[in-house]
Tab-separated table of C-alpha atoms in Angstrom:
chain	number	residue	atom	x	y	z
A	1	UNK	CA	13.603	14.787	-9.671
A	2	UNK	CA	9.881	14.048	-9.852
A	3	UNK	CA	7.441	15.156	-7.160
A	4	UNK	CA	6.470	12.420	-4.695
A	5	UNK	CA	3.307	11.988	-2.636
A	6	UNK	CA	2.302	9.476	0.020
A	7	UNK	CA	-1.069	7.725	-0.153
A	8	UNK	CA	-2.944	5.645	2.417
A	9	UNK	CA	-6.391	4.075	2.161
A	10	UNK	CA	-7.670	3.452	5.692
A	11	UNK	CA	-10.824	3.108	7.775
A	12	UNK	CA	-12.075	3.397	11.355
A	13	UNK	CA	-10.974	-0.036	12.587
A	14	UNK	CA	-7.388	0.722	11.567
A	15	UNK	CA	-7.235	4.175	13.095
A	16	UNK	CA	-4.767	3.261	15.874
A	17	UNK	CA	-2.406	1.703	13.369
A	18	UNK	CA	-2.832	4.689	11.101
A	19	UNK	CA	-2.053	6.964	14.055
A	20	UNK	CA	1.249	5.141	14.495
A	21	UNK	CA	1.994	5.360	10.757
A	22	UNK	CA	1.293	9.090	10.642
A	23	UNK	CA	3.415	9.706	13.739
A	24	UNK	CA	6.300	7.793	12.207
A	25	UNK	CA	5.978	9.746	8.952
A	26	UNK	CA	6.031	13.047	10.825
A	27	UNK	CA	9.064	11.892	12.813
A	28	UNK	CA	11.220	10.325	10.140
A	29	UNK	CA	10.187	11.182	6.560
A	30	UNK	CA	11.176	13.997	4.216
A	31	UNK	CA	11.125	14.590	0.484
A	32	UNK	CA	7.350	14.370	-0.157
A	33	UNK	CA	4.761	17.011	-0.926
A	34	UNK	CA	1.530	15.632	0.580
A	35	UNK	CA	0.198	12.584	2.362
A	36	UNK	CA	-3.256	11.782	0.947
A	37	UNK	CA	-5.443	9.729	3.309
A	38	UNK	CA	-8.512	8.167	1.677
A	39	UNK	CA	-11.238	7.020	4.090
A	40	UNK	CA	-14.937	6.154	4.077
A	41	UNK	CA	-17.066	9.279	4.180
A	42	UNK	CA	-18.461	8.550	7.646
A	43	UNK	CA	-14.902	8.057	8.941
A	44	UNK	CA	-13.710	11.518	7.889
A	45	UNK	CA	-14.527	13.117	11.297
A	46	UNK	CA	-12.464	10.408	13.042
A	47	UNK	CA	-9.434	11.108	10.850
A	48	UNK	CA	-9.651	14.916	10.761
A	49	UNK	CA	-7.327	15.200	13.768
A	50	UNK	CA	-4.506	13.870	11.583
A	51	UNK	CA	-4.930	16.599	8.989
A	52	UNK	CA	-2.170	19.162	8.530
A	53	UNK	CA	-0.478	21.282	5.891
A	54	UNK	CA	1.072	18.085	4.514
A	55	UNK	CA	-1.685	15.554	5.297
A	56	UNK	CA	-5.023	15.719	3.501
A	57	UNK	CA	-8.032	13.617	4.554
A	58	UNK	CA	-10.052	12.696	1.455
A	59	UNK	CA	-13.577	11.179	1.548
A	60	UNK	CA	-13.873	8.036	-0.557
A	61	UNK	CA	-16.862	9.408	-2.468
A	62	UNK	CA	-14.592	11.982	-4.118
A	63	UNK	CA	-12.854	9.218	-6.069
A	64	UNK	CA	-15.409	6.406	-6.271
A	65	UNK	CA	-17.731	6.262	-9.308
A	66	UNK	CA	-21.269	7.600	-8.796
A	67	UNK	CA	-22.803	4.201	-9.561
A	68	UNK	CA	-21.099	2.716	-6.493
A	69	UNK	CA	-22.519	3.658	-3.100
A	70	UNK	CA	-21.942	2.501	0.456
A	71	UNK	CA	-24.659	0.648	2.313
A	72	UNK	CA	-25.223	2.514	5.598
A	73	UNK	CA	-23.749	0.572	8.546
A	74	UNK	CA	-27.162	0.421	10.240
A	75	UNK	CA	-28.515	-1.607	7.295
A	76	UNK	CA	-25.720	-4.197	7.300
A	77	UNK	CA	-27.560	-6.961	9.111
A	78	UNK	CA	-25.790	-9.961	7.567
A	79	UNK	CA	-22.188	-9.103	6.732
A	80	UNK	CA	-19.695	-7.888	9.323
A	81	UNK	CA	-17.730	-6.325	6.470
A	82	UNK	CA	-18.607	-2.973	4.960
A	83	UNK	CA	-20.602	-3.350	1.733
A	84	UNK	CA	-20.889	-1.133	-1.361
A	85	UNK	CA	-23.792	-1.649	-3.745
A	86	UNK	CA	-24.088	-1.108	-7.464
A	87	UNK	CA	-26.629	-1.752	-10.203
A	88	UNK	CA	-23.725	-2.666	-12.481
A	89	UNK	CA	-22.043	-5.353	-10.373
A	90	UNK	CA	-22.603	-7.580	-7.373
A	91	UNK	CA	-21.856	-6.062	-3.914
A	92	UNK	CA	-18.277	-5.016	-3.231
A	93	UNK	CA	-16.567	-5.202	0.147
A	94	UNK	CA	-14.240	-2.772	1.870
A	95	UNK	CA	-10.956	-4.507	0.982
A	96	UNK	CA	-11.768	-4.191	-2.728
A	97	UNK	CA	-12.842	-0.580	-2.254
A	98	UNK	CA	-9.471	0.214	-0.677
A	99	UNK	CA	-7.697	-1.244	-3.704
A	100	UNK	CA	-9.862	0.796	-6.063
A	101	UNK	CA	-9.210	3.915	-3.981
A	102	UNK	CA	-5.448	3.415	-4.184
A	103	UNK	CA	-5.601	3.306	-7.970
A	104	UNK	CA	-7.953	6.294	-8.133
A	105	UNK	CA	-5.794	8.218	-5.669
A	106	UNK	CA	-2.712	7.749	-7.830
A	107	UNK	CA	-4.617	8.735	-10.974
A	108	UNK	CA	-5.829	11.947	-9.340
A	109	UNK	CA	-2.618	12.942	-7.560
A	110	UNK	CA	-0.898	16.121	-8.792
A	111	UNK	CA	2.428	14.405	-8.091
A	112	UNK	CA	4.145	12.173	-10.641
A	113	UNK	CA	5.120	9.462	-8.153
A	114	UNK	CA	3.093	8.046	-5.278
A	115	UNK	CA	4.391	5.879	-2.436
A	116	UNK	CA	1.486	3.711	-1.239
A	117	UNK	CA	1.470	3.040	2.501
A	118	UNK	CA	-1.049	0.746	4.160
A	119	UNK	CA	-2.088	1.588	7.714
A	120	UNK	CA	-0.041	-1.223	9.218
A	121	UNK	CA	3.231	0.250	7.970
A	122	UNK	CA	5.635	2.174	10.187
A	123	UNK	CA	8.883	4.084	9.598
A	124	UNK	CA	11.722	3.799	12.089
A	125	UNK	CA	14.627	5.597	10.385
A	126	UNK	CA	15.145	8.947	8.737
A	127	UNK	CA	14.197	8.522	5.105
A	128	UNK	CA	14.164	10.886	2.139
A	129	UNK	CA	11.357	9.328	0.097
A	130	UNK	CA	11.885	11.918	-2.636
A	131	UNK	CA	15.417	10.669	-3.176
A	132	UNK	CA	14.169	7.088	-3.318
A	133	UNK	CA	11.031	7.514	-5.431
A	134	UNK	CA	11.547	10.708	-7.407
A	135	UNK	CA	14.461	9.748	-9.641
A	136	UNK	CA	14.519	9.143	-13.362
A	137	UNK	CA	13.126	5.619	-12.971
A	138	UNK	CA	10.372	4.391	-10.665
A	139	UNK	CA	11.488	1.661	-8.235
A	140	UNK	CA	9.533	-1.568	-8.816
A	141	UNK	CA	9.845	-4.218	-6.118
A	142	UNK	CA	9.574	-7.873	-7.196
A	143	UNK	CA	10.022	-11.301	-5.662
A	144	UNK	CA	11.002	-13.402	-8.692
A	145	UNK	CA	9.203	-16.665	-9.442
A	146	UNK	CA	7.440	-16.623	-6.074
A	147	UNK	CA	3.887	-17.484	-7.204
A	148	UNK	CA	3.253	-21.176	-7.790
A	149	UNK	CA	0.344	-22.309	-9.945
A	150	UNK	CA	-1.407	-23.743	-6.873
A	151	UNK	CA	-0.847	-20.746	-4.586
A	152	UNK	CA	-4.236	-20.298	-2.887
A	153	UNK	CA	-4.468	-16.507	-3.162
A	154	UNK	CA	-1.723	-15.073	-5.346
A	155	UNK	CA	-2.279	-17.496	-8.235
A	156	UNK	CA	-6.007	-16.677	-8.202
A	157	UNK	CA	-5.294	-12.950	-8.092
A	158	UNK	CA	-2.790	-13.265	-10.917
A	159	UNK	CA	-5.226	-15.131	-13.166
A	160	UNK	CA	-7.715	-12.317	-12.595
A	161	UNK	CA	-5.017	-9.771	-13.431
A	162	UNK	CA	-4.340	-11.639	-16.680
A	163	UNK	CA	-8.029	-11.388	-17.586
A	164	UNK	CA	-8.067	-7.672	-16.768
A	165	UNK	CA	-4.977	-7.006	-18.891
A	166	UNK	CA	-5.743	-9.445	-21.695
A	167	UNK	CA	-2.716	-11.661	-21.000
A	168	UNK	CA	-3.219	-14.959	-22.867
A	169	UNK	CA	-0.262	-17.082	-21.863
A	170	UNK	CA	0.763	-17.372	-18.230
A	171	UNK	CA	3.617	-19.509	-17.018
A	172	UNK	CA	4.325	-20.470	-13.419
A	173	UNK	CA	6.092	-19.885	-11.167
A	174	UNK	CA	5.355	-16.213	-11.718
A	175	UNK	CA	6.823	-13.029	-10.306
A	176	UNK	CA	5.217	-11.492	-7.226
A	177	UNK	CA	4.915	-7.700	-6.948
A	178	UNK	CA	3.124	-7.567	-3.588
A	179	UNK	CA	5.033	-5.636	-0.943
A	180	UNK	CA	5.026	-2.622	1.352
A	181	UNK	CA	5.829	1.050	0.743
A	182	UNK	CA	5.559	0.491	-3.006
A	183	UNK	CA	5.974	3.324	-5.512
A	184	UNK	CA	3.737	3.886	-8.535
A	185	UNK	CA	4.161	6.277	-11.423
A	186	UNK	CA	0.983	8.218	-12.231
A	187	UNK	CA	1.337	8.042	-16.024
A	188	UNK	CA	1.976	4.307	-15.834
A	189	UNK	CA	-1.141	3.855	-13.686
A	190	UNK	CA	-3.166	5.742	-16.308
A	191	UNK	CA	-1.802	3.486	-19.029
A	192	UNK	CA	-2.689	0.473	-16.864
A	193	UNK	CA	-6.322	1.539	-16.521
A	194	UNK	CA	-6.405	2.160	-20.261
A	195	UNK	CA	-5.177	-1.386	-20.819
A	196	UNK	CA	-7.969	-2.712	-18.599
A	197	UNK	CA	-10.581	-0.891	-20.677
A	198	UNK	CA	-9.024	-2.134	-23.908
A	199	UNK	CA	-9.032	-5.747	-22.682
A	200	UNK	CA	-12.463	-5.792	-21.020
A	201	UNK	CA	-14.432	-3.090	-22.811
A	202	UNK	CA	-15.339	-1.678	-19.402
A	203	UNK	CA	-14.374	1.285	-17.285
A	204	UNK	CA	-11.457	0.104	-15.140
A	205	UNK	CA	-13.326	0.508	-11.824
A	206	UNK	CA	-16.328	-1.449	-13.096
A	207	UNK	CA	-14.068	-4.192	-14.428
A	208	UNK	CA	-12.471	-4.516	-10.975
A	209	UNK	CA	-15.859	-4.548	-9.218
A	210	UNK	CA	-17.024	-7.375	-11.452
A	211	UNK	CA	-13.876	-9.444	-10.979
A	212	UNK	CA	-13.230	-8.712	-7.288
A	213	UNK	CA	-10.501	-11.302	-6.618
A	214	UNK	CA	-7.435	-9.315	-7.630
A	215	UNK	CA	-4.427	-7.531	-6.206
A	216	UNK	CA	-3.698	-3.933	-7.135
A	217	UNK	CA	0.034	-4.551	-6.643
A	218	UNK	CA	0.068	-7.590	-8.929
A	219	UNK	CA	-1.971	-5.604	-11.436
A	220	UNK	CA	0.524	-2.739	-11.583
A	221	UNK	CA	3.611	-4.950	-11.483
A	222	UNK	CA	2.514	-7.315	-14.221
A	223	UNK	CA	1.270	-4.463	-16.387
A	224	UNK	CA	4.726	-2.906	-16.216
A	225	UNK	CA	6.448	-6.246	-16.795
A	226	UNK	CA	4.322	-6.931	-19.889
A	227	UNK	CA	5.051	-3.554	-21.481
A	228	UNK	CA	8.636	-2.981	-22.689
A	229	UNK	CA	8.017	0.766	-22.884
A	230	UNK	CA	6.868	1.040	-19.274
A	231	UNK	CA	9.372	-1.476	-17.999
A	232	UNK	CA	12.117	0.769	-19.390
A	233	UNK	CA	10.909	3.585	-17.104
A	234	UNK	CA	11.159	1.425	-13.967
A	235	UNK	CA	14.105	0.185	-11.931
A	236	UNK	CA	13.307	-3.403	-10.960
A	237	UNK	CA	14.692	-4.387	-7.577
A	238	UNK	CA	14.450	-7.383	-5.286
A	239	UNK	CA	15.347	-5.278	-2.237
A	240	UNK	CA	12.377	-4.059	-0.207
A	241	UNK	CA	12.689	-0.959	1.949
A	242	UNK	CA	10.379	-2.628	4.477
A	243	UNK	CA	10.832	-5.623	6.753
A	244	UNK	CA	7.474	-7.420	6.928
A	245	UNK	CA	5.502	-9.914	8.995
A	246	UNK	CA	2.922	-11.408	6.637
A	247	UNK	CA	1.212	-14.187	8.598
A	248	UNK	CA	-1.394	-14.169	11.354
A	249	UNK	CA	0.941	-15.027	14.231
A	250	UNK	CA	0.653	-12.487	17.040
A	251	UNK	CA	4.040	-10.947	17.845
A	252	UNK	CA	5.148	-10.012	21.345
A	253	UNK	CA	7.722	-7.338	22.138
A	254	UNK	CA	10.776	-9.615	21.850
A	255	UNK	CA	9.570	-10.743	18.409
A	256	UNK	CA	9.098	-7.127	17.282
A	257	UNK	CA	12.580	-6.311	18.574
A	258	UNK	CA	13.957	-9.298	16.643
A	259	UNK	CA	12.376	-7.970	13.434
A	260	UNK	CA	13.977	-4.626	14.080
A	261	UNK	CA	17.379	-6.184	14.581
A	262	UNK	CA	16.980	-8.207	11.385
A	263	UNK	CA	16.402	-5.101	9.248
A	264	UNK	CA	19.180	-4.300	6.798
A	265	UNK	CA	20.666	-0.778	6.825
A	266	UNK	CA	18.568	0.057	3.730
A	267	UNK	CA	15.270	-1.014	5.292
A	268	UNK	CA	13.481	1.960	6.810
A	269	UNK	CA	9.946	0.649	7.340
A	270	UNK	CA	8.232	-2.128	9.224
A	271	UNK	CA	4.961	-3.824	8.358
A	272	UNK	CA	3.230	-6.092	10.855
A	273	UNK	CA	-0.034	-7.129	9.239
A	274	UNK	CA	-3.076	-5.981	11.176
A	275	UNK	CA	-4.682	-9.433	11.012
A	276	UNK	CA	-1.848	-10.742	13.212
A	277	UNK	CA	-3.534	-8.873	16.101
A	278	UNK	CA	-0.142	-7.691	17.335
A	279	UNK	CA	-0.596	-4.991	19.951
A	280	UNK	CA	-0.189	-1.476	18.581
A	281	UNK	CA	0.965	-0.392	22.044
A	282	UNK	CA	3.746	-2.983	21.936
A	283	UNK	CA	4.858	-1.744	18.524
A	284	UNK	CA	4.750	1.859	19.712
A	285	UNK	CA	6.721	1.100	22.853
A	286	UNK	CA	9.416	-0.825	21.010
A	287	UNK	CA	10.006	2.007	18.595
A	288	UNK	CA	9.536	4.740	21.214
A	289	UNK	CA	7.507	6.900	18.896
A	290	UNK	CA	5.301	8.222	21.683
A	291	UNK	CA	8.353	9.738	23.402
A	292	UNK	CA	8.664	12.313	20.655
A	293	UNK	CA	12.436	11.970	20.427
A	294	UNK	CA	14.271	11.040	17.238
A	295	UNK	CA	16.812	8.722	18.791
A	296	UNK	CA	16.991	5.164	17.544
A	297	UNK	CA	15.529	2.527	19.891
A	298	UNK	CA	18.076	1.294	22.396
A	299	UNK	CA	17.313	-2.331	21.586
A	300	UNK	CA	18.308	-1.953	17.954
A	301	UNK	CA	21.740	-2.387	16.353
A	302	UNK	CA	24.033	0.610	16.244
A	303	UNK	CA	23.136	1.413	12.638
A	304	UNK	CA	19.427	1.874	13.412
A	305	UNK	CA	19.916	5.564	14.060
A	306	UNK	CA	21.632	6.279	10.766
A	307	UNK	CA	19.964	8.040	7.881
A	308	UNK	CA	19.132	5.512	5.180
A	309	UNK	CA	20.882	6.166	1.895
A	310	UNK	CA	20.301	4.435	-1.403
A	311	UNK	CA	22.489	3.303	-4.210
A	312	UNK	CA	21.164	2.059	-7.549
A	313	UNK	CA	19.004	-0.972	-6.631
A	314	UNK	CA	20.136	-4.435	-7.580
A	315	UNK	CA	18.342	-5.365	-10.760
A	316	UNK	CA	17.359	-8.587	-12.386
């Protein structure tokens, strides 16, 4: 079994969602060594209360290149989004910085496998992430042929990924590797950044800053898919361990409960995207995480309280 870490890139505006994520991890997860939490330097004091023997708060500057520096919030007169400046690229915004931090966090992790958890994820069942992620092969989630050539975001991101990796021929519909609670292998991530340098002639972080419109999950997934050697070290599966709400529709408590009921026995996590503006208090109340008990929510099916176990994933 390989060692497994958890990694989250977060920031101040997501701190309530991160609080719920960290509480759910402490309640339900086992089988990992550390939870690395990467945040903007000025946000470190806000997140220090979450630190523990197993949770490490890491300032972004530890992993970001020296040529990239954050514009102080007091000087951001125009953009409502956080801005990073560089003499080597145009300004970079916070969403891109979080993607860069995820890659850098995996590259610098002592552990071989890293499960990446965004702040709007939540666990609701007992889950041994070491059993799931630490085996001989790394699980690689995919939604086959899900990206159409005219997809407004994913097709654009994928074309950028092709430029970063030097992929010449792209056919659509293409596979989608975006998901939640995804697992990366550290050596594969290092090979991926090496491929970016080989294709662009640039340091991987600089190449990403210059391109901007990309997805870290599409980048990793399509790198693996394009390399027979790395694909052989991954177990491709169409079964996600998370049930997800991807659009911007605000969910009320009955809708959250319906998502919970719809989860398969193997799904252990929930993701309700933060841009849906769903109340964190509603999510917390539905899953009863603030009660401190480990009983399954009473509104869930009978199997919600069971420990999730995993067989070999269904492969393509």
